[in-house]
Amino acid sequence: MTEWQRKTPLEWQKYVTKEVNVTAAEKHDYKGWVLTVDPVSANIVLVTFLEDGKVSVLVVLGHAVQEVGIVKEADDEMREKLALLFMPGESQSHGQ
Amino acid sequence: PATLSSSVPGNAVQLEQEQQGRVVMRERYLRSLSAMAGHPVRFTMYEKVNVTALFEASDIDILNFHVSELQTPLGVQRDALLRCSDIISYTFEL
């Protein structure tokens, strides 16, 4: 288990709605807004809102996480966008 | 999983907060999996292997992903099981 996986839910929660840099195995670096950290796998869900209205979701597997650095906090608008993502009944551009 | 990480037990308020946090974060993750179903997903695996497939489902412990139309150098696999321990990251677009 990595150090990241050993954190508690309250510690993981501190990263939610923050923009972070994640360093993962094999020198992969990722950046994005933390939507959530799965408490079962410690997978980090990063979101990037693209210019064309699309959303790019990138998930780093908990076992591959080496370092997570907080870049900044979300403002109210971003917090709202993140809270509504994937929620049913919202007018989002994903086909189902 | 065999054990879930948790802060030191005995503090009822903190435990309650922890459980609440767990619930919120797990729900968001499950919704992200649900949103991914049927969509093409790019998986970055170890040893510089990248594959693309349609995401179908995950098991409850997030140990294996069922995918379809897995594109490999040897051809397209109609159904496949990817071990999450082999995956570094995965990405999709909505």
Tab-separated table of C-alpha atoms in Angstrom:
chain	number	residue	atom	x	y	z
A	1	MET	CA	0.000	0.000	0.000
A	2	THR	CA	1.279	3.459	-0.866
A	3	GLU	CA	1.361	6.307	1.632
A	4	TRP	CA	-1.518	7.869	-0.255
A	5	GLN	CA	-3.650	4.756	0.255
A	6	ARG	CA	-2.949	4.822	3.988
A	7	LYS	CA	-4.468	8.268	4.456
A	8	THR	CA	-7.786	8.593	6.263
A	9	PRO	CA	-11.012	9.760	4.568
A	10	LEU	CA	-10.763	13.102	6.375
A	11	GLU	CA	-7.250	13.582	4.988
A	12	TRP	CA	-8.396	12.678	1.454
A	13	GLN	CA	-11.311	15.030	1.752
A	14	LYS	CA	-8.902	17.949	2.135
A	15	TYR	CA	-7.955	17.495	-1.522
A	16	VAL	CA	-11.513	17.515	-2.870
A	17	THR	CA	-12.377	20.667	-4.896
A	18	LYS	CA	-8.700	21.630	-5.022
A	19	GLU	CA	-6.600	21.875	-8.140
A	20	VAL	CA	-3.706	19.461	-7.709
A	21	ASN	CA	-0.587	18.086	-9.327
A	22	VAL	CA	-0.360	14.333	-9.020
A	23	THR	CA	2.908	12.501	-9.549
A	24	ALA	CA	2.297	8.855	-10.329
A	25	ALA	CA	4.315	5.755	-11.098
A	26	GLU	CA	6.668	5.731	-14.112
A	27	LYS	CA	7.102	9.506	-13.933
A	28	HIS	CA	3.558	10.388	-14.984
A	29	ASP	CA	2.404	13.844	-13.935
A	30	TYR	CA	-1.210	14.861	-13.933
A	31	LYS	CA	-3.034	18.065	-13.097
A	32	GLY	CA	-6.703	18.775	-12.559
A	33	TRP	CA	-9.511	19.559	-10.149
A	34	VAL	CA	-10.156	16.811	-7.613
A	35	LEU	CA	-13.750	15.699	-7.916
A	36	THR	CA	-13.334	12.950	-5.378
A	37	VAL	CA	-11.041	10.353	-3.864
A	38	ASP	CA	-12.605	6.904	-3.744
A	39	PRO	CA	-12.326	5.741	-0.116
A	40	VAL	CA	-12.188	2.102	-1.212
A	41	SER	CA	-9.358	2.299	-3.746
A	42	ALA	CA	-7.940	5.781	-3.030
A	43	ASN	CA	-8.313	6.488	-6.761
A	44	ILE	CA	-8.160	10.224	-7.448
A	45	VAL	CA	-10.677	11.598	-9.932
A	46	LEU	CA	-9.302	14.679	-11.701
A	47	VAL	CA	-11.495	16.858	-13.861
A	48	THR	CA	-10.575	19.406	-16.527
A	49	PHE	CA	-13.248	21.540	-18.117
A	50	LEU	CA	-12.371	21.952	-21.791
A	51	GLU	CA	-13.062	25.015	-23.901
A	52	ASP	CA	-15.609	23.299	-26.126
A	53	GLY	CA	-17.847	22.521	-23.168
A	54	LYS	CA	-16.543	18.988	-22.863
A	55	VAL	CA	-15.160	17.556	-19.675
A	56	SER	CA	-11.993	15.529	-19.493
A	57	VAL	CA	-11.877	13.080	-16.598
A	58	LEU	CA	-8.634	11.458	-15.565
A	59	VAL	CA	-8.420	8.995	-12.723
A	60	VAL	CA	-5.129	8.072	-11.093
A	61	LEU	CA	-5.201	4.678	-9.419
A	62	GLY	CA	-4.541	4.918	-5.680
A	63	HIS	CA	-1.786	2.317	-5.745
A	64	ALA	CA	0.110	4.362	-8.371
A	65	VAL	CA	-0.027	7.723	-6.578
A	66	GLN	CA	3.349	8.960	-5.352
A	67	GLU	CA	2.762	12.606	-4.537
A	68	VAL	CA	-0.140	15.028	-4.527
A	69	GLY	CA	0.454	18.756	-4.322
A	70	ILE	CA	-2.304	21.322	-3.918
A	71	VAL	CA	-2.142	24.171	-6.434
A	72	LYS	CA	-5.209	26.146	-5.450
A	73	GLU	CA	-8.711	26.040	-4.040
A	74	ALA	CA	-11.876	26.116	-6.134
A	75	ASP	CA	-13.910	29.301	-6.208
A	76	ASP	CA	-17.705	29.115	-5.803
A	77	GLU	CA	-18.297	28.722	-9.549
A	78	MET	CA	-15.876	25.812	-9.871
A	79	ARG	CA	-17.182	24.209	-6.697
A	80	GLU	CA	-20.689	24.316	-8.155
A	81	LYS	CA	-19.531	22.852	-11.478
A	82	LEU	CA	-17.810	19.982	-9.694
A	83	ALA	CA	-20.792	19.287	-7.429
A	84	LEU	CA	-23.144	19.029	-10.418
A	85	LEU	CA	-20.901	16.843	-12.562
A	86	PHE	CA	-22.320	13.326	-13.010
A	87	MET	CA	-25.437	14.232	-11.069
A	88	PRO	CA	-28.647	13.047	-12.763
A	89	GLY	CA	-31.063	15.454	-14.305
A	90	GLU	CA	-28.467	18.077	-15.191
A	91	SER	CA	-28.225	19.366	-18.746
A	92	GLN	CA	-24.785	18.053	-19.548
A	93	SER	CA	-23.350	17.106	-22.868
A	94	HIS	CA	-22.819	13.427	-22.223
A	95	GLY	CA	-24.805	10.997	-24.282
A	96	GLN	CA	-26.515	8.190	-22.366
B	1	PRO	CA	-10.907	-4.567	0.784
B	2	ALA	CA	-9.784	-6.313	3.935
B	3	THR	CA	-9.364	-3.110	5.891
B	4	LEU	CA	-10.477	0.449	5.415
B	5	SER	CA	-8.248	3.237	6.564
B	6	SER	CA	-9.643	5.124	9.482
B	7	SER	CA	-8.513	7.548	12.140
B	8	VAL	CA	-8.159	6.332	15.716
B	9	PRO	CA	-11.547	5.069	16.901
B	10	GLY	CA	-13.088	6.237	20.163
B	11	ASN	CA	-13.928	9.759	19.046
B	12	ALA	CA	-17.562	9.414	18.060
B	13	VAL	CA	-17.874	12.832	16.436
B	14	GLN	CA	-14.782	12.350	14.321
B	15	LEU	CA	-15.904	8.879	13.341
B	16	GLU	CA	-19.245	10.269	12.231
B	17	GLN	CA	-17.529	12.971	10.199
B	18	GLU	CA	-15.257	10.363	8.675
B	19	GLN	CA	-18.158	8.153	7.707
B	20	GLN	CA	-19.988	11.085	6.176
B	21	GLY	CA	-16.886	12.002	4.189
B	22	ARG	CA	-16.545	8.399	3.041
B	23	VAL	CA	-20.157	8.354	1.868
B	24	VAL	CA	-19.896	11.566	-0.136
B	25	MET	CA	-16.612	10.647	-1.772
B	26	ARG	CA	-17.678	7.084	-2.584
B	27	GLU	CA	-20.930	8.251	-4.119
B	28	ARG	CA	-19.106	10.688	-6.386
B	29	TYR	CA	-16.708	7.950	-7.464
B	30	LEU	CA	-19.515	5.492	-8.201
B	31	ARG	CA	-21.282	8.146	-10.248
B	32	SER	CA	-18.071	8.722	-12.207
B	33	LEU	CA	-17.942	4.984	-12.998
B	34	SER	CA	-21.570	5.042	-14.049
B	35	ALA	CA	-20.981	8.017	-16.338
B	36	MET	CA	-18.091	6.157	-17.934
B	37	ALA	CA	-20.143	3.079	-18.908
B	38	GLY	CA	-20.283	2.557	-22.663
B	39	HIS	CA	-17.734	5.293	-23.325
B	40	PRO	CA	-14.263	4.824	-24.815
B	41	VAL	CA	-11.621	5.006	-22.128
B	42	ARG	CA	-7.870	5.220	-22.542
B	43	PHE	CA	-5.923	3.181	-19.983
B	44	THR	CA	-2.305	3.963	-19.167
B	45	MET	CA	-0.751	0.771	-17.886
B	46	TYR	CA	2.707	-0.030	-16.549
B	47	GLU	CA	5.627	-0.591	-18.902
B	48	LYS	CA	4.446	2.156	-21.273
B	49	VAL	CA	1.423	0.193	-22.424
B	50	ASN	CA	-1.626	2.205	-23.468
B	51	VAL	CA	-4.909	0.641	-24.509
B	52	THR	CA	-8.339	1.931	-25.412
B	53	ALA	CA	-11.605	0.128	-24.749
B	54	LEU	CA	-15.261	0.718	-23.956
B	55	PHE	CA	-15.810	0.678	-20.220
B	56	GLU	CA	-18.485	-1.753	-19.099
B	57	ALA	CA	-18.270	-2.262	-15.348
B	58	SER	CA	-16.112	-2.475	-12.277
B	59	ASP	CA	-16.228	-4.933	-9.407
B	60	ILE	CA	-17.156	-3.522	-6.009
B	61	ASP	CA	-13.597	-3.372	-4.678
B	62	ILE	CA	-12.299	-1.631	-7.816
B	63	LEU	CA	-9.912	-4.492	-8.452
B	64	ASN	CA	-11.000	-5.375	-11.992
B	65	PHE	CA	-12.618	-3.533	-14.866
B	66	HIS	CA	-14.753	-5.281	-17.446
B	67	VAL	CA	-14.204	-3.654	-20.828
B	68	SER	CA	-15.311	-4.386	-24.369
B	69	GLU	CA	-13.752	-3.724	-27.774
B	70	LEU	CA	-10.289	-3.653	-26.248
B	71	GLN	CA	-7.825	-2.419	-28.868
B	72	THR	CA	-4.547	-4.271	-28.593
B	73	PRO	CA	-1.568	-4.635	-30.944
B	74	LEU	CA	-2.847	-8.145	-31.645
B	75	GLY	CA	-6.334	-7.015	-32.592
B	76	VAL	CA	-9.609	-6.121	-30.940
B	77	GLN	CA	-10.784	-8.203	-27.970
B	78	ARG	CA	-14.576	-8.229	-27.719
B	79	ASP	CA	-14.542	-8.640	-23.943
B	80	ALA	CA	-11.700	-8.353	-21.511
B	81	LEU	CA	-10.970	-7.985	-17.834
B	82	LEU	CA	-8.330	-5.440	-16.883
B	83	ARG	CA	-6.672	-5.758	-13.503
B	84	CYS	CA	-6.669	-2.395	-11.753
B	85	SER	CA	-3.276	-3.238	-10.300
B	86	ASP	CA	-1.913	-3.080	-13.872
B	87	ILE	CA	-3.373	0.368	-14.501
B	88	ILE	CA	-1.683	3.656	-13.592
B	89	SER	CA	-4.430	5.945	-14.825
B	90	TYR	CA	-7.442	6.027	-17.081
B	91	THR	CA	-9.103	8.905	-18.874
B	92	PHE	CA	-12.291	9.623	-20.777
B	93	GLU	CA	-14.198	12.587	-22.102
B	94	LEU	CA	-17.784	13.675	-21.687
